[in-house]
Coordinates of C-alpha atoms in Angstrom, one line a residue:
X1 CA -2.3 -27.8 -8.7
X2 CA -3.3 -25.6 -11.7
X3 CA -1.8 -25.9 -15.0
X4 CA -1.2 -22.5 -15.4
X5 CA -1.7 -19.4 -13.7
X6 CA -2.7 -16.3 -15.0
X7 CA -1.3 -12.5 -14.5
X8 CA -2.1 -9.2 -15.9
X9 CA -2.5 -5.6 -15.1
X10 CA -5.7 -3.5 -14.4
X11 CA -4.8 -1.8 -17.4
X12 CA -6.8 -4.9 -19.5
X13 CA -10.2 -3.5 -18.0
X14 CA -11.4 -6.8 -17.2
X15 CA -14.9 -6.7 -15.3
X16 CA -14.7 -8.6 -11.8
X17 CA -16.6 -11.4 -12.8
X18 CA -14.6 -12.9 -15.6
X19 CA -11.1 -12.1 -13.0
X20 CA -12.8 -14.2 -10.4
X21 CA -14.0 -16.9 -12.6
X22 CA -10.6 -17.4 -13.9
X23 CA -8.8 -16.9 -10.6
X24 CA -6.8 -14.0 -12.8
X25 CA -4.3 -12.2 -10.6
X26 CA -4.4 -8.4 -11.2
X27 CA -1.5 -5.8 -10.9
X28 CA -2.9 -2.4 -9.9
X29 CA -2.8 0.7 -12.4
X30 CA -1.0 3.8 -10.5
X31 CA -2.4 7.4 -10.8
X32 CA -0.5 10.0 -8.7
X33 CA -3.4 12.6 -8.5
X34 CA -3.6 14.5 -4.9
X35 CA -5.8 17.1 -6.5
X36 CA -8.5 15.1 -7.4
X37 CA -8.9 12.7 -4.3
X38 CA -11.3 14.7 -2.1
X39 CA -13.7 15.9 -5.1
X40 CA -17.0 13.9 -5.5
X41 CA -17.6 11.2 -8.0
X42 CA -17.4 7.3 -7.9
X43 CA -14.8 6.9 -10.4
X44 CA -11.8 9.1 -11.7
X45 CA -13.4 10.1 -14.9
X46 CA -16.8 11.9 -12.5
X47 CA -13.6 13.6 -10.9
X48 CA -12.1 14.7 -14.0
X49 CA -15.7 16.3 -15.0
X50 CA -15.6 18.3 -10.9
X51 CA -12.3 19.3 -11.6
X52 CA -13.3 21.5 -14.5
X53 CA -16.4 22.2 -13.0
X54 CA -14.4 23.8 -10.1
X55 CA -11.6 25.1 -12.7
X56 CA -9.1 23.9 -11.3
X57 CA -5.8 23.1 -13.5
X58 CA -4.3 19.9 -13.0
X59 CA -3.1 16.7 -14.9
X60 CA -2.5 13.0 -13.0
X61 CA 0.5 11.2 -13.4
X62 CA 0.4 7.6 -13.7
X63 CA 3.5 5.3 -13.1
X64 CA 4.5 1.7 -14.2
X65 CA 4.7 -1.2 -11.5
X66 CA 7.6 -2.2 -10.3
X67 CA 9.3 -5.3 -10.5
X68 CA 7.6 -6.3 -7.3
X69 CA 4.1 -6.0 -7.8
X70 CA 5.0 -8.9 -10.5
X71 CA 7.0 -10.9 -7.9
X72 CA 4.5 -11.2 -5.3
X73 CA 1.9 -12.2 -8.2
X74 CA 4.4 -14.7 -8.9
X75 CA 5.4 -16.2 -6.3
X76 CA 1.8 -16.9 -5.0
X77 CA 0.8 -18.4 -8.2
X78 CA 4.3 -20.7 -8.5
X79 CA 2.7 -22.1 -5.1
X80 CA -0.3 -23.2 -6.9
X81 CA 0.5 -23.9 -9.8
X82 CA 2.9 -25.7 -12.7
X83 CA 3.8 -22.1 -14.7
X84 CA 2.7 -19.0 -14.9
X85 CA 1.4 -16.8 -17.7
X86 CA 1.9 -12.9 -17.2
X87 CA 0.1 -10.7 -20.2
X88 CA 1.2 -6.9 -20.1
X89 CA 0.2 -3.6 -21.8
X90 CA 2.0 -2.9 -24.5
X91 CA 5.9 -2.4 -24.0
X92 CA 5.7 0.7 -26.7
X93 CA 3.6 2.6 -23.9
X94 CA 4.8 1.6 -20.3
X95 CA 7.8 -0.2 -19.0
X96 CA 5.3 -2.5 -17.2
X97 CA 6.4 -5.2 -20.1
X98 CA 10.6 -4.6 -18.3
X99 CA 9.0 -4.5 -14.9
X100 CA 7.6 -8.1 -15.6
X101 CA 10.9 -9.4 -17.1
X102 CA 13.1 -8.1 -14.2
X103 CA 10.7 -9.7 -11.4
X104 CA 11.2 -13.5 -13.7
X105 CA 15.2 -13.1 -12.7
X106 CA 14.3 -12.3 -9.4
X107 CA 13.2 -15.4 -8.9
X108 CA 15.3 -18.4 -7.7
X109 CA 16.9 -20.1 -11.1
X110 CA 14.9 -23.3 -10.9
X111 CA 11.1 -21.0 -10.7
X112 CA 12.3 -18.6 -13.5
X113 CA 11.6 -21.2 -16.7
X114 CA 8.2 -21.7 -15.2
X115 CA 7.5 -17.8 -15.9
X116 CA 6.3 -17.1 -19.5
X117 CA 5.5 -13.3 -20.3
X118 CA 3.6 -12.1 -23.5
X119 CA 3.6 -8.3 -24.9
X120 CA -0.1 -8.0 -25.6
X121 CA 1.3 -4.8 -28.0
X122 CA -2.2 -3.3 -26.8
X123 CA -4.0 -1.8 -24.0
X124 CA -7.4 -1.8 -22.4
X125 CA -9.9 -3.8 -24.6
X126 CA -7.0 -4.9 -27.1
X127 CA -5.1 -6.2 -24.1
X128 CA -8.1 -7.9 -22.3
X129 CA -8.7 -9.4 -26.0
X130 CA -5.2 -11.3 -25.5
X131 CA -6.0 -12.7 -21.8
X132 CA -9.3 -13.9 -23.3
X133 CA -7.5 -15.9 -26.0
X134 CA -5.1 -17.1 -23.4
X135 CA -8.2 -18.6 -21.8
X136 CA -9.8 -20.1 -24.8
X137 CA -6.4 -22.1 -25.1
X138 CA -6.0 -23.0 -21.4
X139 CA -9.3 -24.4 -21.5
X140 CA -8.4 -26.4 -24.7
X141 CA -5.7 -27.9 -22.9
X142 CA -2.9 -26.6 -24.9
X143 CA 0.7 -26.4 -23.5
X144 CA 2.0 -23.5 -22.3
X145 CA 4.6 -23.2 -24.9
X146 CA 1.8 -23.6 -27.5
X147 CA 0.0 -21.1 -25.8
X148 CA 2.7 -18.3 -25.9
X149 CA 3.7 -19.1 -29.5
X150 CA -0.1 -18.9 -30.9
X151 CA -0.4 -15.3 -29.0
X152 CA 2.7 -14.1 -30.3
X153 CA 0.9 -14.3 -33.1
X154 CA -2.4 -13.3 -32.1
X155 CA -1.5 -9.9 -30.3
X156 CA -1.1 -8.9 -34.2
X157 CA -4.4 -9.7 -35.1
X158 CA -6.7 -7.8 -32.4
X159 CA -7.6 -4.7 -33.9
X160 CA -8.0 -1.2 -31.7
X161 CA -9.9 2.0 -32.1
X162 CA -9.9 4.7 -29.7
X163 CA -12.0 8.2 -29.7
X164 CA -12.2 11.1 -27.2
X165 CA -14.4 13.7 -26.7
X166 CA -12.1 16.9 -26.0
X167 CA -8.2 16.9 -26.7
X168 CA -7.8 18.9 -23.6
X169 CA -6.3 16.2 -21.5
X170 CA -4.2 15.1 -24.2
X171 CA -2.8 18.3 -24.4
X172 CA -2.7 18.9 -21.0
X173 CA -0.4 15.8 -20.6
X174 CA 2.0 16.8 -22.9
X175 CA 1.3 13.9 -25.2
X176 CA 0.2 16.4 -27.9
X177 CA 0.8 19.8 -28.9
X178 CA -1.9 23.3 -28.1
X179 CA -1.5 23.7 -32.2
X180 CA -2.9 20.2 -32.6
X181 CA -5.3 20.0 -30.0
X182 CA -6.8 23.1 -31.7
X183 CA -7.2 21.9 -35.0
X184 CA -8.7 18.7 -33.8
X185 CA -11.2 21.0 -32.0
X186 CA -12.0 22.7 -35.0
X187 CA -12.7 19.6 -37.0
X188 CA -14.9 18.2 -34.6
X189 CA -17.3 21.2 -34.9
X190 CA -17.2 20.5 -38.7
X191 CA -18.5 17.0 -37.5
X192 CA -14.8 15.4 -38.9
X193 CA -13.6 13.5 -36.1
X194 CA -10.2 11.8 -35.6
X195 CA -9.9 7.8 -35.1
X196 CA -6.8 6.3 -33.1
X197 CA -5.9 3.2 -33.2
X198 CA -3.2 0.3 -31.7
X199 CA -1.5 -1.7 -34.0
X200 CA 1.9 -3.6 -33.1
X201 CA 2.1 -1.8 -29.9
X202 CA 1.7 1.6 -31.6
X203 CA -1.1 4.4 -30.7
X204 CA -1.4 6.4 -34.2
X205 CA -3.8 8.1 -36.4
X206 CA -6.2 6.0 -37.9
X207 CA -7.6 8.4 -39.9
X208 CA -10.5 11.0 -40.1
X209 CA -13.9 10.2 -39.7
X210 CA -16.8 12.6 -41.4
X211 CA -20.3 13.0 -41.0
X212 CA -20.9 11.6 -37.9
X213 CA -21.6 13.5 -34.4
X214 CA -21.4 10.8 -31.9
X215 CA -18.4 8.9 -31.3
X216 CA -20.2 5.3 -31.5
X217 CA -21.6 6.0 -34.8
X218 CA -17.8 6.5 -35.8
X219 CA -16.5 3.3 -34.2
X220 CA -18.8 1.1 -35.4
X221 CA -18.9 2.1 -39.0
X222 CA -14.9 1.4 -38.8
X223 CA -15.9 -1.8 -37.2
X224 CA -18.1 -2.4 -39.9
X225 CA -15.4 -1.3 -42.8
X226 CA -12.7 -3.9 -41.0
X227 CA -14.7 -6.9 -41.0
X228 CA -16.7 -6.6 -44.6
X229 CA -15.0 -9.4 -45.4
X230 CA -14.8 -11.3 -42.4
X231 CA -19.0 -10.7 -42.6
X232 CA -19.5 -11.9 -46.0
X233 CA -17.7 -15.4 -45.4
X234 CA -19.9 -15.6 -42.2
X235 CA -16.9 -16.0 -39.6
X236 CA -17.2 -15.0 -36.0
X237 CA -15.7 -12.1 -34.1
X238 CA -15.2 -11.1 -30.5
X239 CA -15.5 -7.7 -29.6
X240 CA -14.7 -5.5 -26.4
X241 CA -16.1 -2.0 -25.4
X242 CA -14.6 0.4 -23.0
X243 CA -15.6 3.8 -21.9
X244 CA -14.5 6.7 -20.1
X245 CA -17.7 6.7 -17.7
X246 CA -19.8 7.0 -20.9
X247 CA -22.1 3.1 -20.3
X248 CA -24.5 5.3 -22.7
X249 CA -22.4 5.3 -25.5
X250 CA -20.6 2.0 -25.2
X251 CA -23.8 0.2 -24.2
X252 CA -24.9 2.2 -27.9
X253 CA -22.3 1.0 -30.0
X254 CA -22.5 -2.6 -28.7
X255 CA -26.5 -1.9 -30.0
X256 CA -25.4 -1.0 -33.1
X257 CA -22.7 -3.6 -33.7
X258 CA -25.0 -6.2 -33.1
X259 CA -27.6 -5.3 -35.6
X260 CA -25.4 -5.0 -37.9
X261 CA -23.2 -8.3 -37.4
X262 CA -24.9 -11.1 -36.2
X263 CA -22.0 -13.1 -35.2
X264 CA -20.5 -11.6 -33.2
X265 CA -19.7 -12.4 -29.3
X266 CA -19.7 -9.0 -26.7
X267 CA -17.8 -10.8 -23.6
X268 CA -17.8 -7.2 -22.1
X269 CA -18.4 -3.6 -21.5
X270 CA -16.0 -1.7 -18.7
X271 CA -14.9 1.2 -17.9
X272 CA -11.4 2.2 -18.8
X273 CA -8.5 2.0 -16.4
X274 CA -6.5 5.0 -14.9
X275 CA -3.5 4.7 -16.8
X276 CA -5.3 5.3 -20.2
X277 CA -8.6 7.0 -18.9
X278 CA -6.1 9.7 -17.1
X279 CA -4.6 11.1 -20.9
X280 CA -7.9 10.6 -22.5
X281 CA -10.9 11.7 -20.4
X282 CA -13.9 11.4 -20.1
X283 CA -16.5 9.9 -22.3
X284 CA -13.7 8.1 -24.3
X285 CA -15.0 4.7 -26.2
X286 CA -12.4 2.2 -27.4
X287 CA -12.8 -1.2 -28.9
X288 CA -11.4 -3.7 -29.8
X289 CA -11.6 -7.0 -32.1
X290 CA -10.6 -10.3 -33.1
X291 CA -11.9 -13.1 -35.0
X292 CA -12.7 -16.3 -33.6

């Protein structure tokens, strides 16, 4: 029997190898796109690029799991081990956080305090950030109630930065206004690019970025601004790169990062999952960080 068992979504964009060597049990992202099934490419964002290619107009939907893709999950682990640990994407952006609730009280009253469930209040790199943590503690043979109480606290401290190529996706979505998308078109070709970022659960500007034309050059300088300090005292940080089938530019800002912060630990680079990558497009580059 294992301690504890871990769960999270395919939205924490965690590479094969680290879900294997940590027997992690992954619920699926959903994207409802029939358009883009038959068109060539080896991942949804090379479809994304045909579709315009071929101009055709059309937007995925994605969907949440439902309380049963978290039952199953459960239910295997409980047979293997003493509790389970579920981490979700943030409950500010999908109801995956409820689905994960309901499926605890589906279970029979004796399995259901065995169940513990954390609100990584991120997504993608942010969220794989908080399953990383969880591991870290696991290892160090802390409880499991220790464990959810420190990453209740930790989910506050990973910091996440976001940046897209083209609003058109965005906008296509419905997520943001033709008006807005425009401007932020317009300020790109003035080389002033806009920053997102994830804080508490929350997706919101994080401000505007000048005198930079690629996208890594703009992450990492924000990387560099947040952790001035955290540099100068000579403390640690981990840091996670995604990308919207852009290995290029995320393999470039890891480069970069490096050089200019020596400690500094790069568990990963992975593409981004459906359920963001479908809103965002291609070539996005998030990241994420936290210091350990």
């Amino acid at each position: 029997m294992r301690r504890i068992g871990l769960v999270t979504e395919e939205t924490a964009d965690l590479p094969l190898d680290i879900v294997n060597e940590y027997g992690i049990e992954i619920i699926n992202a959903l994207l409802d796109w029939p358009e883009i099934e038959k068109l060539p490419g080896s991942n949804t964002f090379q479809k994304m690029r045909e579709l315009e290619k071929r101009g055709i107009k059309s937007f995925g939907r994605t969907s949440q799991p439902k309380p049963q893709d978290f039952l199953d999950k459960y239910e295997y682990i409980l047979k293997e081990s003493d509790s389970v640990l579920c981490i979700t994407l943030t409950a500010k952006l999908s109801g995956s956080h409820n689905s994960a609730i309901l499926a605890r009280e589906m279970l029979e009253p004796n399995h259901r305090n065995r169940v513990y469930i954390v609100d990584s209040l991120s997504a993608s790199c942010g969220q794989a950030l908080v399953v990383l943590r969880a591991i870290d503690l696991i290892e160090n043979g802390e409880s499991i109630e220790d464990i959810v109480k420190e990453l209740n606290t930790f989910v506050h401290k990973v910091y996440f930065y976001v940046m897209f190529e083209d609003p058109k996706w965005l906008e296509a979505s419905g997520r943001i206004s033709s008006f807005v998308a425009n401007l932020m078109r317009g300020m790109a070709r003035m080389k002033v690019r806009p920053i997102l970022k994830f804080r508490n659960g929350v997706l919101s500007p994080a401000g505007l970025k000048t005198k930079a034309e690629k996208i890594p050059e703009v992450l990492c300088r924000q990387l560099l601004r947040d952790t001035e300090k955290i540099r100068g005292e000579g403390h640690r940080i981990r840091l996670a790169i995604t990308h919207g089938d852009d290995i290029e530019g995320a393999q470039m800002l890891k480069t970069m990062a490096k050089e200019k912060f020596e400690e500094i630990e790069v568990p990963f680079i992975n593409i981004i999952n459906n359920v963001v990558g479908a809103p965002t497009g291609p070539n996005t580059i998030a990241l994420a960080w936290c210091e350990i």
